[in-house]
Tab-separated table of C-alpha atoms in Angstrom:
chain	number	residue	atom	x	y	z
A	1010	UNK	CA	-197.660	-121.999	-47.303
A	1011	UNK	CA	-193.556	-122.475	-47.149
A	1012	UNK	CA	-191.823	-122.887	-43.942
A	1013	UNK	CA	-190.287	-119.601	-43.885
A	1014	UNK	CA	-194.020	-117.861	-44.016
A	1015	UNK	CA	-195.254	-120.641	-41.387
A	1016	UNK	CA	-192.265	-119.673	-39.066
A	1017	UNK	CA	-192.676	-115.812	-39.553
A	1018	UNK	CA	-196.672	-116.206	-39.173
A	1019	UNK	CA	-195.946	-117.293	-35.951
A	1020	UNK	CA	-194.534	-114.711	-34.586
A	1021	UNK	CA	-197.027	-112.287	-35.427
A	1022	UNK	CA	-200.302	-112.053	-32.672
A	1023	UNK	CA	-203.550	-111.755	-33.838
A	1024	UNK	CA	-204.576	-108.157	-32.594
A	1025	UNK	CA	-201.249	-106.489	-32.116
A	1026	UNK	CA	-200.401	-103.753	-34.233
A	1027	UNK	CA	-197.977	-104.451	-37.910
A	1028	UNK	CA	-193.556	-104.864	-36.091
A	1029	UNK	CA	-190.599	-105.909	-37.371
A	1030	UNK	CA	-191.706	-109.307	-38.288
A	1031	UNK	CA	-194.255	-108.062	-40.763
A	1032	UNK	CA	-191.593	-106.516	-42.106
A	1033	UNK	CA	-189.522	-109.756	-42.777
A	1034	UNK	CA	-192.850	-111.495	-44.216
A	1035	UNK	CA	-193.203	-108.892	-46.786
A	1036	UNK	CA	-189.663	-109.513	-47.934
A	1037	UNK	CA	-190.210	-112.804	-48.181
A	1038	UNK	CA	-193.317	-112.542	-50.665
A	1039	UNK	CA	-192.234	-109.441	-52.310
A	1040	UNK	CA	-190.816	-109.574	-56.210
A	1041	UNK	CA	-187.674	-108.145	-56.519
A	1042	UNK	CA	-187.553	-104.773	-57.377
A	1043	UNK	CA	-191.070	-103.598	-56.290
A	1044	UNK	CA	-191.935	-100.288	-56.756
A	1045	UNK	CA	-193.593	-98.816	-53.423
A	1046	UNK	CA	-196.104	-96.995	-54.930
A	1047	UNK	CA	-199.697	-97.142	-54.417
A	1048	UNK	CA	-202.538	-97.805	-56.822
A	1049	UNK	CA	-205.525	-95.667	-56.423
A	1050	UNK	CA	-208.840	-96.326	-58.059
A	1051	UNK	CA	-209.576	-95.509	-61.675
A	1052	UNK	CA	-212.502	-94.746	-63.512
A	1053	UNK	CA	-212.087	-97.175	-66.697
A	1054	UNK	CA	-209.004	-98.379	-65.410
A	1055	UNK	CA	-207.540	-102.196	-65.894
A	1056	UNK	CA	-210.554	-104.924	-66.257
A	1057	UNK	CA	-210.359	-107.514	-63.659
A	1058	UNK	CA	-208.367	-110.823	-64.374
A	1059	UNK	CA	-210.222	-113.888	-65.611
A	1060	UNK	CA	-213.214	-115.478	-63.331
A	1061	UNK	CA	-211.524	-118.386	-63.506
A	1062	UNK	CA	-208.275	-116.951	-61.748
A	1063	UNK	CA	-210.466	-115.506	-58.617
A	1064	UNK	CA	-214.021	-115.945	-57.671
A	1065	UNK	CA	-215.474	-113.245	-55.271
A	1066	UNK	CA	-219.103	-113.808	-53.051
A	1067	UNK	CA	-220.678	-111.046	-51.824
A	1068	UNK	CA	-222.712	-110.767	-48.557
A	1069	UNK	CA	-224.563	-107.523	-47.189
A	1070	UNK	CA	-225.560	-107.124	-43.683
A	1071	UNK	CA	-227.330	-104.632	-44.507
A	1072	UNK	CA	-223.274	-83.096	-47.224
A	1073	UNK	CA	-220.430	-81.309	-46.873
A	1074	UNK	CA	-218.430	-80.771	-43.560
A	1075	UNK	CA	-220.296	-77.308	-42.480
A	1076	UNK	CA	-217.524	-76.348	-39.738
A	1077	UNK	CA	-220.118	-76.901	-37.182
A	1078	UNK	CA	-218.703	-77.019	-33.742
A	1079	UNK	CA	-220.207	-80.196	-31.757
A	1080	UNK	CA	-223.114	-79.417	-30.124
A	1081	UNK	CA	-224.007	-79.511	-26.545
A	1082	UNK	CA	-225.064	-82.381	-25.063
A	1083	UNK	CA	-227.672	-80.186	-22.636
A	1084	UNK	CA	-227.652	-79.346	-18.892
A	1085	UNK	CA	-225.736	-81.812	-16.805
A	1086	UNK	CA	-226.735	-83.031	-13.209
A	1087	UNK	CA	-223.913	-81.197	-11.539
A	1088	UNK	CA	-221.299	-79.027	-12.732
A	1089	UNK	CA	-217.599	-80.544	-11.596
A	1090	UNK	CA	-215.284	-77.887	-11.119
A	1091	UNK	CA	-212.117	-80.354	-11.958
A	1092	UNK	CA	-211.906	-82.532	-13.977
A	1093	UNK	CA	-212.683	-86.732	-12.776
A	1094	UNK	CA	-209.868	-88.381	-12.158
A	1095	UNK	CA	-211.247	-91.845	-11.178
A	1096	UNK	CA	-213.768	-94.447	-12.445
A	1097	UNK	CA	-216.197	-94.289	-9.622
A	1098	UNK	CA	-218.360	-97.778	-10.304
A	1099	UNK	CA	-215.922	-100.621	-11.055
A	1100	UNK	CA	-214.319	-101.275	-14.945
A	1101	UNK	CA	-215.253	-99.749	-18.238
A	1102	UNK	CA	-217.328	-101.913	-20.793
A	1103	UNK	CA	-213.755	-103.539	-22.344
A	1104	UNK	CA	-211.803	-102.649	-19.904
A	1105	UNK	CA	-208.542	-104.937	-21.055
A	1106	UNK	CA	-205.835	-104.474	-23.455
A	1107	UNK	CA	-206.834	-105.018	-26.720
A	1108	UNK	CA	-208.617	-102.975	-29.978
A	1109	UNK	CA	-210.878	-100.106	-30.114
A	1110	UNK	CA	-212.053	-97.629	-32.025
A	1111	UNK	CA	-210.373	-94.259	-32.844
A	1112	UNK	CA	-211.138	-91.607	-34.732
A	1113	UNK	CA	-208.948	-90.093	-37.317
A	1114	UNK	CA	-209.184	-86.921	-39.971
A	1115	UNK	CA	-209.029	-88.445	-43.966
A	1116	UNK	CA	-209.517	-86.404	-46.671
A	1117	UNK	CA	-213.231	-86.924	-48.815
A	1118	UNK	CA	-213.959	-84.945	-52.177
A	1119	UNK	CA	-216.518	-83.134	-49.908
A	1120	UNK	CA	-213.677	-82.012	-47.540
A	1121	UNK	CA	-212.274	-83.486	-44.297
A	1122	UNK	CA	-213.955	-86.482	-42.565
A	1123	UNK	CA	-213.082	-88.398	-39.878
A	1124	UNK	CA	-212.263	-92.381	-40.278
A	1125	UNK	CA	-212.900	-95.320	-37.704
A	1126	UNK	CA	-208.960	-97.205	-36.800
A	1127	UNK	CA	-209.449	-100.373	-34.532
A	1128	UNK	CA	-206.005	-99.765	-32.350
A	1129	UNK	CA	-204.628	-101.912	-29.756
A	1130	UNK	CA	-204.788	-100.183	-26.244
A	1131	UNK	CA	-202.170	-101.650	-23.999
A	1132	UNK	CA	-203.674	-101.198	-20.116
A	1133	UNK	CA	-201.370	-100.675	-17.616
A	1134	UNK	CA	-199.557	-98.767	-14.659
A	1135	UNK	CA	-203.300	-98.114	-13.357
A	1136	UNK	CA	-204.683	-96.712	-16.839
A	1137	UNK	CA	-208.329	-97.294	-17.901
A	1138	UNK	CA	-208.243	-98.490	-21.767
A	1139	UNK	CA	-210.541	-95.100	-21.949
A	1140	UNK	CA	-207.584	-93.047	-20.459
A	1141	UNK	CA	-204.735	-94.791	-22.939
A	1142	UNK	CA	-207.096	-94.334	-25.986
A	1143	UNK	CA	-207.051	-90.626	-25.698
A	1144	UNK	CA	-203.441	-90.279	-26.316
A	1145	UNK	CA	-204.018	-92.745	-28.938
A	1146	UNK	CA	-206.343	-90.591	-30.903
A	1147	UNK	CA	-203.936	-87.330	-29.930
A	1148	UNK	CA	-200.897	-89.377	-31.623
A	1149	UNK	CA	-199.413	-90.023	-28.580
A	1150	UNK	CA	-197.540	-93.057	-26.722
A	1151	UNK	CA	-197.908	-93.001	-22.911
A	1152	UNK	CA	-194.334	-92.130	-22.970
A	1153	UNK	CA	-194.614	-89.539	-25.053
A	1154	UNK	CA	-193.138	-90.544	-28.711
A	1155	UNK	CA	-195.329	-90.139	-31.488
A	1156	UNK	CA	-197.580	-92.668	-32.777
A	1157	UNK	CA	-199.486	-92.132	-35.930
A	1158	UNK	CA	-202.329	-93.743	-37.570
A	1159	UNK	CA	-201.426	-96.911	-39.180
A	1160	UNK	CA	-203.361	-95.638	-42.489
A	1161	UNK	CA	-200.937	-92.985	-43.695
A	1162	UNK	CA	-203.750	-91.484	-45.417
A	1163	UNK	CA	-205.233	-90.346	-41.878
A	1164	UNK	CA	-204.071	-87.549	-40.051
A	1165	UNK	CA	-203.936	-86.175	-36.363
A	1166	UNK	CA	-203.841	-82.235	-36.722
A	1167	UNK	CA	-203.475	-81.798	-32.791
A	1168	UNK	CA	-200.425	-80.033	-32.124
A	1169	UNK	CA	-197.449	-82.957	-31.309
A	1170	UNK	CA	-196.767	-81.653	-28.025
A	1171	UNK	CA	-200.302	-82.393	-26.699
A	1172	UNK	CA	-201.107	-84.985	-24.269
A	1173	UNK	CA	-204.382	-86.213	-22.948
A	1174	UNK	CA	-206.199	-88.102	-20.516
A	1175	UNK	CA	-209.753	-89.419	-19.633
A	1176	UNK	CA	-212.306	-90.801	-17.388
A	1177	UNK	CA	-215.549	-91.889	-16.714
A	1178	UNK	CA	-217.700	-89.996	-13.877
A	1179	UNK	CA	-220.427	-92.769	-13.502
A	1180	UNK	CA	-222.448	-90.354	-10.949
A	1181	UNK	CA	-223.008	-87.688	-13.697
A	1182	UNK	CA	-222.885	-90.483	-16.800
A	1183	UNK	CA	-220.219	-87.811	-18.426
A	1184	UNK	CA	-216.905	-88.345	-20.158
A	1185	UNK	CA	-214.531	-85.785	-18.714
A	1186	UNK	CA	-211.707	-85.414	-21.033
A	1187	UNK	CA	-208.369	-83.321	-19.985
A	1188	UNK	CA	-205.603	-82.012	-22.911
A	1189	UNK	CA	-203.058	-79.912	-22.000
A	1190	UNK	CA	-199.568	-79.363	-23.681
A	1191	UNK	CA	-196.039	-80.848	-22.433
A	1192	UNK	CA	-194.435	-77.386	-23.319
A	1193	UNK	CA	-196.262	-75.597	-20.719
A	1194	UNK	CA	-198.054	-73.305	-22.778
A	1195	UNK	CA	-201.459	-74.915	-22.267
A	1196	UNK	CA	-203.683	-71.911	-23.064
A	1197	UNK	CA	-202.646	-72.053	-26.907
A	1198	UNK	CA	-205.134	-75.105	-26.934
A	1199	UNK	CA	-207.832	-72.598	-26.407
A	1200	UNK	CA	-207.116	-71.323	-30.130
A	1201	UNK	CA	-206.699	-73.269	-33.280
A	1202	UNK	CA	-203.877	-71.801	-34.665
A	1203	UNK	CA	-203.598	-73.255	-38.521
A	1204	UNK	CA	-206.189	-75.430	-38.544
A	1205	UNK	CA	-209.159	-74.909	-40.214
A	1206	UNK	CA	-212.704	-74.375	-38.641
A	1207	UNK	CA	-213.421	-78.258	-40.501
A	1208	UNK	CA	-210.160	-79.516	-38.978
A	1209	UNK	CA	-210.684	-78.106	-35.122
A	1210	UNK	CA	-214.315	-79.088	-35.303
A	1211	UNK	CA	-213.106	-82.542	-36.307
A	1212	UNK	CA	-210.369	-83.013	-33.953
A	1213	UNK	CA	-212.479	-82.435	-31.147
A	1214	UNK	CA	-215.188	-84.211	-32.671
A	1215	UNK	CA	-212.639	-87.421	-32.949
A	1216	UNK	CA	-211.666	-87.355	-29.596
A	1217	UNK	CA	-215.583	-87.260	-28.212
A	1218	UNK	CA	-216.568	-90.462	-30.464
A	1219	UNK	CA	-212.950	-92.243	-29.778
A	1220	UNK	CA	-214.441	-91.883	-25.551
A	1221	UNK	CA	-217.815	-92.661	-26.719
A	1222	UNK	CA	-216.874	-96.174	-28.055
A	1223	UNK	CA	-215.150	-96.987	-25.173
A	1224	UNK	CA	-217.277	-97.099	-23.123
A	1225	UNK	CA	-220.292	-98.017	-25.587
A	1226	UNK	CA	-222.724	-95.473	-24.821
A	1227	UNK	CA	-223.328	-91.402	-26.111
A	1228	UNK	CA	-222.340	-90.310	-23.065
A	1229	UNK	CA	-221.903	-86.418	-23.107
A	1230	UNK	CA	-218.126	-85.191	-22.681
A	1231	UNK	CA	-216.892	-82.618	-20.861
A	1232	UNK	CA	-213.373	-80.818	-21.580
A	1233	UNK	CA	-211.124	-79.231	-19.377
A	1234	UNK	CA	-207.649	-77.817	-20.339
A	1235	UNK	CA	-205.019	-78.710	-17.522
A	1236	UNK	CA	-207.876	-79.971	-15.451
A	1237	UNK	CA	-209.914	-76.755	-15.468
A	1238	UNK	CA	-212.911	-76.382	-17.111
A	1239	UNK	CA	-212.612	-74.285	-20.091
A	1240	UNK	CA	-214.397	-72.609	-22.490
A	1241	UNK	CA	-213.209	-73.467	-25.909
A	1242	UNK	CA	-210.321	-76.082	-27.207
A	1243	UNK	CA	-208.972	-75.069	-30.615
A	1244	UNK	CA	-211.949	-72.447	-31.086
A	1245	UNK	CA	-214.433	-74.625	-30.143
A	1246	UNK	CA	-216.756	-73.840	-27.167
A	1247	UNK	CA	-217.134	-76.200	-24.683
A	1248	UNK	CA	-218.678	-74.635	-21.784
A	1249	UNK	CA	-221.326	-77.397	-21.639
A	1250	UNK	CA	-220.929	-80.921	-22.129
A	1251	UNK	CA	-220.801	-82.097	-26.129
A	1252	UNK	CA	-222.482	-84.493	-27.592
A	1253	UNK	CA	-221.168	-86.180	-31.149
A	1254	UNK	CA	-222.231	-84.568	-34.332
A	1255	UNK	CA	-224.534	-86.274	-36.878
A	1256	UNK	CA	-222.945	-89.421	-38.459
A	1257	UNK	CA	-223.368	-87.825	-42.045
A	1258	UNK	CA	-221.842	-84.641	-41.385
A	1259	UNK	CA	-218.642	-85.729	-39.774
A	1260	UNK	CA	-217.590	-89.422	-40.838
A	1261	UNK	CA	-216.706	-90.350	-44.358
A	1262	UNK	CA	-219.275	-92.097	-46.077
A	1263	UNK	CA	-217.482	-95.415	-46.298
A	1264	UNK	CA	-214.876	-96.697	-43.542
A	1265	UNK	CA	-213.224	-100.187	-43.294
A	1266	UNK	CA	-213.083	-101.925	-40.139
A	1267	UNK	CA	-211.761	-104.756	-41.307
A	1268	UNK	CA	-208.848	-105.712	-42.243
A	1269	UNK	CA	-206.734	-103.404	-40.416
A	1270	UNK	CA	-203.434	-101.548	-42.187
A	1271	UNK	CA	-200.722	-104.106	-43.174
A	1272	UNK	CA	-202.686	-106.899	-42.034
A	1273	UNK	CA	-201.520	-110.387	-43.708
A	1274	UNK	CA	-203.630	-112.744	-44.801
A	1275	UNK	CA	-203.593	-116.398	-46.135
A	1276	UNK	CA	-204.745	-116.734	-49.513
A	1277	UNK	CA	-206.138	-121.019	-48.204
A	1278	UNK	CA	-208.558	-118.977	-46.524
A	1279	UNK	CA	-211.647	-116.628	-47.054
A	1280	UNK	CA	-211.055	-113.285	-46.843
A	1281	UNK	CA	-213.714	-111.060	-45.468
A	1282	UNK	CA	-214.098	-107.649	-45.950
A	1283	UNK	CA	-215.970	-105.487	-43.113
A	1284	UNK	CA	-217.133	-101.723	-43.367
A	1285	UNK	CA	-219.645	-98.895	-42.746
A	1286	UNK	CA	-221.239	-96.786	-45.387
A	1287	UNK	CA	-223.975	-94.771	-46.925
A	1288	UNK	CA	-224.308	-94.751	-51.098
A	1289	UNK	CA	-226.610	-93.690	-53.336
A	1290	UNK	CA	-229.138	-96.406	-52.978
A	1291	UNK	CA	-226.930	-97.972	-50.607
A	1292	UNK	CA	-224.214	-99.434	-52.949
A	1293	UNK	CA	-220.527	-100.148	-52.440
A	1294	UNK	CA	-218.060	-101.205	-54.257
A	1295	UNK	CA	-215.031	-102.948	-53.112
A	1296	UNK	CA	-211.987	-104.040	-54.821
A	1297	UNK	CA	-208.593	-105.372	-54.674
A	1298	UNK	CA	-205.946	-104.750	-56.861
A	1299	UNK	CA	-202.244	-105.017	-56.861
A	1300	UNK	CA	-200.240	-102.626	-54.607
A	1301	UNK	CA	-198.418	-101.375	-57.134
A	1302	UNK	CA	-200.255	-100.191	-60.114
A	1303	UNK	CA	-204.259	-100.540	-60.891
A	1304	UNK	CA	-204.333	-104.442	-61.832
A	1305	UNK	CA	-207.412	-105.502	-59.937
A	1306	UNK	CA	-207.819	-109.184	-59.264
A	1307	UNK	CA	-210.989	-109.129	-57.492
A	1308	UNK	CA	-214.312	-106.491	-57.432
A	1309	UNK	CA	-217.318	-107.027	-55.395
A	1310	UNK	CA	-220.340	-104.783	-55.640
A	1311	UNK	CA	-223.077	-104.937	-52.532
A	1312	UNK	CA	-225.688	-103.363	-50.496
A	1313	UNK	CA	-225.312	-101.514	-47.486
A	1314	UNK	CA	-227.820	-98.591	-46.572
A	1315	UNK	CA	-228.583	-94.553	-47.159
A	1316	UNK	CA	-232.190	-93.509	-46.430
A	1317	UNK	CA	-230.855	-92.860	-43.239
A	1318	UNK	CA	-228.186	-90.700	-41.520
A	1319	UNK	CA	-226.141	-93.195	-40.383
A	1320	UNK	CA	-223.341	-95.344	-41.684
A	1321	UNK	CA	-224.858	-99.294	-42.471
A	1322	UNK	CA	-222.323	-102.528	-42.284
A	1323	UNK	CA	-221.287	-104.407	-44.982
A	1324	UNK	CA	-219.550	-107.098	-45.971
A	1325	UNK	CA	-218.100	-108.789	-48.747
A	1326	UNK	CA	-215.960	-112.337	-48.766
A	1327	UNK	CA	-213.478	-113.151	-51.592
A	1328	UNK	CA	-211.972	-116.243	-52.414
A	1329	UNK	CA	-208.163	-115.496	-53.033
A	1330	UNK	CA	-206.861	-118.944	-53.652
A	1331	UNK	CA	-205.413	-118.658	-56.711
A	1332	UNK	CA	-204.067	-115.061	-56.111
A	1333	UNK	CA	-200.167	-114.582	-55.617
A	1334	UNK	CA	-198.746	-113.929	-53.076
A	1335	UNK	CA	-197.533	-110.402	-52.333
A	1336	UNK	CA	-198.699	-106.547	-52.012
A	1337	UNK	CA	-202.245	-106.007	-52.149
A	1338	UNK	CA	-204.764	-102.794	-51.079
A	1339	UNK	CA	-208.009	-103.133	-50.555
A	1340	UNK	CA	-210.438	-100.028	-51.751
A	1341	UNK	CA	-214.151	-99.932	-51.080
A	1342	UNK	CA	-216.080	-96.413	-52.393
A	1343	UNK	CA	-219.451	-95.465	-52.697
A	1344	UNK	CA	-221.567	-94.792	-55.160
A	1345	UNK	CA	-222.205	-91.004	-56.935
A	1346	UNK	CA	-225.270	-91.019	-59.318
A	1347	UNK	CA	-223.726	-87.860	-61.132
A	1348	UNK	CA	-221.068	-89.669	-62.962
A	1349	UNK	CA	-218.048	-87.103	-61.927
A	1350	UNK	CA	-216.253	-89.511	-60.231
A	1351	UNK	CA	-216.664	-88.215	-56.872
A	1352	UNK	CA	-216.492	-91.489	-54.244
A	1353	UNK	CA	-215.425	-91.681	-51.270
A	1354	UNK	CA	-213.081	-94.356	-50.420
A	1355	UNK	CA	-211.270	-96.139	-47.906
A	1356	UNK	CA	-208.147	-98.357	-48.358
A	1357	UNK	CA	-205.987	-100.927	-46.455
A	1358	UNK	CA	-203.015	-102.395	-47.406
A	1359	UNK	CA	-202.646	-106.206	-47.101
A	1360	UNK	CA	-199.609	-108.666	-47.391
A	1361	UNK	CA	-201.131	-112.149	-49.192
A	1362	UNK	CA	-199.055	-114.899	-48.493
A	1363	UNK	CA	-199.796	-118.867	-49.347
């Protein structure tokens, strides 16, 4: 690895989202001229490079959006009348700065689905990482400014002047989460405007499974719009708590956790791929090719589940030592058994450097 990659590698902290310095490192392994466009997977497309140039091991650890509003998560023990506004038993599971999960909508060939983002949470001025997360998953900063996935291929369809907030009522074990709108026109959150039935349904199912994760349980969530109870948000009713839809119906059928967007990584080293999915008898195939264009240097097929409804791990490990550096995108997809081509797929993009 040169110096100048050493000294720019250093400035970079595991966990902390892609700044200026990954910015720098890119220039420094980048060809001149590169195009910026992206390479998407083809049916029949490029062959992979010679075994001898990369070796890959695998390992395995393991419908149609309707428009179907989440449903509710039955009778609660009391009914608040506001929503919570502290944590009433001590810290949330992962209560610290740091990555969690957050939902976000992708496009599928069956329609919109939502996608899993690991996101760094910063905690502070007296917010629960549950609390920050919301605005997270709404697009938002704390102070405000906008801040978008890191995958430009996901999308937050709330409208940009929305701002959120959650917490944790550990007497009734529910989630109560509060949006309302910087503009002051609140009430036009009861509607969803534009969006789709799929898209509202989604965007309120993200937010539920973003609150969900942190706190590691399927506790039911309660919404309120400017800290009133209310009985829809963007068309959908939520009178009574909601519970998370079924994993098939709402999450694309493969999602990467790891690596994250514009993640670098040292071709000395293994590199490990990590994902959910369910495939026609449970296979997925992941790939990496070249950023720009469809030269793949790598392809791993592997086993994770789909006699289930549920998403199953896997994981595959490539050895990219003889890979050069530069821009790279990972792309695992599932299977279909009806030879049209229709996979789902996630990508990341990932800066190799030596």
């Amino acid at each position: 690895m040169s110096d100048r990659i050493k000294d720019l590698l250093g400035e970079v902290a595991d966990g902390v989202e892609p700044g200026d310095r990954l910015d720098a490192i890119r220039a420094a392994t980048a060809d001149d001229g590169r195009r910026t466009g992206r390479g998407w997977w083809a049916a029949g497309g490029v062959g992979l490079i010679a075994a001898s140039v990369v070796t890959a091991l695998a390992l395995s650890t393991g419908g149609t959006p309707q428009g179907n509003d989440p449903e509710p998560a039955g009778p609660a023990p009391t009914t608040p009348t506001g929503a919570p506004t502290t944590i009433t038993d001590g810290p949330l599971p992962g209560d610290v700065a740091g990555e969690v999960p957050v939902y976000f909508i992708g496009d599928t060939p069956n329609g919109p689905r939502l996608y899993r983002e690991d996101r760094y949470v910063d905690v502070g001025y007296g917010e629960s990482t549950l609390a920050g997360v919301i605005g997270v998953a709404l697009g938002r900063s704390r102070d405000g400014s906008p801040r978008p996935p890191l995958d430009p291929d996901y999308r937050v369809v709330w409208p940009a002047d929305t701002f959120g907030t959650a917490a944790l009522d550990k007497e009734t074990g529910e989630i109560g989460i509060t949006v309302g709108s910087t503009n002051g026109d609140s009430a036009s959150l009861r509607e969803r405007g534009d969006l789709s039935a799929e898209e509202a349904s989604l965007a309120v199912e993200a937010l539920i499974r973003t609150a969900q994760g942190v706190v590691d349980r399927e506790a039911p969530v309660r919404f309120y719009l400017d800290g009133e109870i209310t009985d829809q948000i963007l068309g959908v009713p939520t009178s009574e708590p909601l519970a998370a839809g079924p994993d098939l119906d709402v999450l694309a059928h493969v999602s990467l956790e790891y690596p994250s967007e514009g993640r670098l990584v040292d071709n000395d080293a293994p590199f490990t791929v990590r994902g959910l999915g369910n495939s026609f008898e449970g296979n997925i195939v992941t790939r990496i090719q070249r950023w720009e264009g469809t030269a793949v240097v790598a392809e791993v097929p592997t086993i994770a589940g789909w006699m289930d409804d549920r998403l199953f791990p896997f994981e595959v490990t490539f050895d990219l030592t003889d890979v050069p550096p530069g821009e790279y995108v990972v792309i695992s997809r599932t299977d279909d058994p009806s030879g049209a081509g229709n996979f789902d797929t996630d990508t990341r993009r990932i800066t190799l450097v030596d």
